[in-house]
Coordinates of C-alpha atoms in Angstrom, one line a residue:
M1 CA 184.1 1.7 248.2
I2 CA 182.8 1.5 251.7
D3 CA 182.1 -1.7 253.6
S4 CA 178.5 -1.7 254.9
K5 CA 179.7 -2.6 258.4
I6 CA 182.1 0.4 258.4
E7 CA 179.3 2.7 257.2
I8 CA 177.1 1.6 260.1
A9 CA 180.0 2.0 262.5
I10 CA 180.7 5.6 261.3
G11 CA 177.1 6.6 261.7
D12 CA 176.7 5.0 265.1
A13 CA 180.0 6.6 266.4
L14 CA 179.0 10.0 265.3
V15 CA 175.5 9.7 266.9
A16 CA 177.0 8.4 270.1
F17 CA 179.6 11.2 270.2
S18 CA 176.9 13.8 269.6
E19 CA 174.7 12.3 272.4
Y20 CA 177.4 13.1 275.0
N21 CA 178.9 16.2 273.5
S22 CA 177.5 19.6 272.7
F23 CA 178.9 19.3 269.1
D24 CA 176.6 17.7 266.6
A25 CA 179.0 15.3 264.8
T26 CA 176.2 13.7 262.8
Q27 CA 176.4 16.6 260.4
L28 CA 179.7 15.1 259.2
T29 CA 178.3 11.7 258.3
E30 CA 178.0 12.5 254.6
V31 CA 181.5 14.1 254.6
F32 CA 183.1 11.0 256.1
G33 CA 181.1 8.8 253.7
E34 CA 182.6 10.7 250.8
V35 CA 186.1 10.1 252.2
F36 CA 185.6 6.4 252.7
E37 CA 183.8 5.9 249.4
S38 CA 186.5 7.8 247.5
D39 CA 188.4 5.9 244.8
E40 CA 191.6 7.7 245.7
D41 CA 194.7 5.7 246.9
F42 CA 194.9 5.0 250.6
L43 CA 197.3 7.8 251.6
T44 CA 195.2 10.4 249.7
K45 CA 192.2 9.2 251.7
V46 CA 194.2 9.5 254.9
D47 CA 194.9 13.1 254.0
E48 CA 191.2 13.7 253.2
L49 CA 190.3 12.1 256.5
D50 CA 192.8 14.4 258.4
E51 CA 191.3 17.4 256.6
V52 CA 187.9 16.7 258.0
F53 CA 189.4 16.5 261.5
D54 CA 191.5 19.6 261.0
D55 CA 188.3 21.5 260.0
N56 CA 186.4 20.1 263.0
P57 CA 188.6 20.1 266.1
E58 CA 185.6 19.4 268.2
I59 CA 185.9 15.7 267.3
E60 CA 189.7 15.5 267.4
V61 CA 189.5 12.6 269.9
L62 CA 188.0 10.4 267.2
R63 CA 190.8 11.0 264.7
E64 CA 192.9 7.9 265.2
V65 CA 189.9 5.7 265.8
F66 CA 188.5 6.8 262.4
F67 CA 192.0 6.1 260.9
D68 CA 191.5 2.5 262.2
L69 CA 188.1 2.4 260.5
L70 CA 189.7 3.7 257.2
L71 CA 192.3 1.0 257.4
I72 CA 189.7 -1.7 258.1
N73 CA 187.7 -0.4 255.2
F74 CA 190.8 -0.6 253.0
F75 CA 191.2 -4.3 254.0
S76 CA 187.5 -5.1 253.6
A77 CA 186.6 -3.1 250.5
D78 CA 189.3 -1.1 248.7
V79 CA 191.8 -3.9 248.4
K80 CA 189.3 -5.9 246.3
K81 CA 190.1 -3.5 243.5
L82 CA 193.8 -4.2 243.7
E83 CA 196.0 -7.1 242.8
D84 CA 195.7 -10.2 245.0
D85 CA 199.2 -9.8 246.4
Y86 CA 199.0 -6.0 246.9
L87 CA 199.5 -6.2 250.7
E88 CA 202.8 -7.9 250.0
T89 CA 204.2 -5.3 247.6
A90 CA 206.8 -2.7 248.3
E91 CA 204.2 0.0 247.7
W92 CA 202.1 -1.2 250.6
E93 CA 205.2 -1.7 252.8
D94 CA 206.0 2.0 252.2
I95 CA 202.5 3.0 253.2
E96 CA 202.8 1.0 256.4
E97 CA 206.1 2.8 257.1
Q98 CA 204.5 6.2 256.5
T99 CA 201.5 5.4 258.8
L100 CA 203.4 3.6 261.5
D101 CA 202.5 6.1 264.2
R102 CA 198.8 6.2 263.2
G103 CA 195.8 4.5 264.6
T104 CA 195.1 2.7 267.9
E105 CA 194.7 -0.8 269.3
L106 CA 191.1 -0.6 268.2
L107 CA 192.3 -1.9 264.8
N108 CA 193.3 -5.3 266.3
L109 CA 190.0 -5.6 268.1
L110 CA 188.0 -4.9 264.9
L111 CA 190.1 -7.4 263.0
Y112 CA 189.4 -9.9 265.7
L113 CA 185.6 -9.2 265.6
N114 CA 185.7 -9.7 261.8
E115 CA 187.4 -13.0 262.4
C116 CA 184.8 -14.0 264.9
E117 CA 182.1 -13.3 262.4
D118 CA 183.9 -15.3 259.7
E119 CA 184.3 -18.3 262.1
D120 CA 180.9 -17.9 263.7
I121 CA 182.2 -17.7 267.2
E122 CA 181.3 -15.3 270.1
P123 CA 183.9 -12.7 271.0
E124 CA 185.6 -13.3 274.4
L125 CA 188.3 -11.4 276.1
E126 CA 190.4 -14.4 276.9
D127 CA 190.1 -15.6 273.3
Y128 CA 191.1 -12.2 272.0
L129 CA 194.2 -12.1 274.2
K130 CA 195.4 -15.7 273.9
E131 CA 194.2 -16.9 270.5
F132 CA 194.2 -13.7 268.4
L133 CA 197.0 -11.5 270.0
L134 CA 198.9 -14.6 271.2
V135 CA 200.1 -12.7 274.3
D136 CA 201.3 -16.0 275.9
E137 CA 203.7 -16.6 273.1
D138 CA 207.4 -15.6 273.5
E139 CA 207.5 -14.0 270.1
F140 CA 204.6 -11.7 270.8
Q141 CA 205.9 -9.9 273.9
D142 CA 205.1 -6.5 272.4
E143 CA 201.5 -7.4 272.5
Y144 CA 201.9 -8.7 276.0
R145 CA 203.5 -5.4 277.1
I146 CA 200.7 -3.3 275.4
Y147 CA 197.9 -5.4 276.8
E148 CA 199.4 -6.0 280.3
P149 CA 196.8 -3.8 282.0
V150 CA 194.0 -5.7 280.3
I151 CA 195.6 -9.1 281.1
A152 CA 196.1 -8.1 284.7
N153 CA 192.5 -6.9 285.1
Q154 CA 190.5 -9.6 283.2
I155 CA 188.5 -10.1 286.4
L156 CA 186.8 -6.8 285.7
I157 CA 184.7 -8.7 283.1
D158 CA 182.5 -9.7 286.1
S159 CA 182.6 -6.2 287.7
P160 CA 180.3 -3.3 287.2
P161 CA 181.3 -0.4 284.9
A162 CA 182.0 1.8 287.9
E163 CA 184.9 -0.6 288.8
I164 CA 186.2 -0.6 285.3
N165 CA 186.1 3.2 285.4
K166 CA 188.3 3.2 288.5
V167 CA 190.9 1.0 286.9
A168 CA 190.8 2.9 283.6
L169 CA 191.5 6.2 285.5
S170 CA 194.5 4.6 287.3
L171 CA 196.3 3.4 284.2
P172 CA 199.5 5.3 283.4
E173 CA 199.2 8.1 280.8
D174 CA 201.6 6.4 278.4
S175 CA 199.6 3.2 278.3
E176 CA 198.7 2.4 274.7
V177 CA 195.3 1.0 275.8
K178 CA 194.4 3.7 278.4
E179 CA 191.8 5.4 276.3
L180 CA 190.4 2.2 274.9
F181 CA 190.4 0.3 278.2
Y182 CA 187.0 1.3 279.4
P183 CA 185.0 0.8 276.2
M184 CA 186.9 -2.4 275.4
M185 CA 186.3 -4.0 278.8
C186 CA 182.6 -2.9 278.8
F187 CA 182.2 -4.4 275.4
F188 CA 183.5 -7.8 276.3
Q189 CA 181.3 -7.6 279.4
N190 CA 178.2 -6.7 277.3
I191 CA 178.6 -8.5 274.0
E192 CA 174.8 -8.3 273.6
S193 CA 174.2 -4.7 274.5
T194 CA 170.8 -3.7 275.9
E195 CA 169.4 -0.2 276.4
E196 CA 169.8 -0.6 280.2
S197 CA 173.4 -1.9 280.0
R198 CA 174.4 0.8 277.5
K199 CA 173.0 3.5 279.8
N200 CA 174.9 2.1 282.8
I201 CA 178.1 2.1 280.7
A202 CA 177.6 5.7 279.6
D203 CA 176.8 6.8 283.2
H204 CA 180.2 5.5 284.4
A205 CA 182.3 6.3 281.3
V206 CA 185.6 8.1 281.7
S207 CA 185.0 10.3 278.6
P208 CA 181.3 9.6 277.6
D209 CA 181.5 11.0 274.1
F210 CA 184.7 9.1 273.2
D211 CA 183.9 5.9 275.1
M212 CA 180.4 5.5 273.8
A213 CA 181.5 6.2 270.2
V214 CA 184.1 3.4 270.5
Y215 CA 181.6 1.2 272.3
D216 CA 179.1 1.6 269.5
I217 CA 181.7 1.0 266.8
L218 CA 182.4 -2.3 268.6
Q219 CA 178.7 -3.2 268.7
A220 CA 178.4 -2.4 265.0
F221 CA 181.1 -5.0 264.3
N222 CA 179.6 -7.6 266.6

């Protein structure tokens, strides 16, 4: 099964990537669709997803982002076919252990956007940090550490993409939000994207193919 929002996000991401890269990733839309729609178990689908990326190294930068989408799709669609308490079983715990080093912080942001839709509220950076990630709470200091560059630069929400670009480039290489910083901040700055704002974001992107693919995934969830 594939969630309709995920299907749109995949298509939009591949179109955006192709727009700013010489490789036509849209030719893989059907292949990815088959992986996501597969009735196989989650780990098998992860293997199938990795196989697509192994066969197409031109889109390697999207591998972990698409893992996030696969996991979101599992939560949104696949899990409906399983027992109600499946996510509390030893089997799922084992899957989590095996995929501990997979994915990105995009997963949390997509979960947040789904929650915003469910509760009919507009996404806001401060709300994401304080109410969803709970970065101010003592027991969530891992989240605080990961998102410290975002917390420290919230003022960029009122700055042009060129300024967001400068900060993104200055983040340490080992920052867990370095790659996502630019598209994430630009998204929260432009919740209602227009053709003009999207072009401005693309013009100042750190890595246009990756940044715009992620940005369009976020817009698909908004």
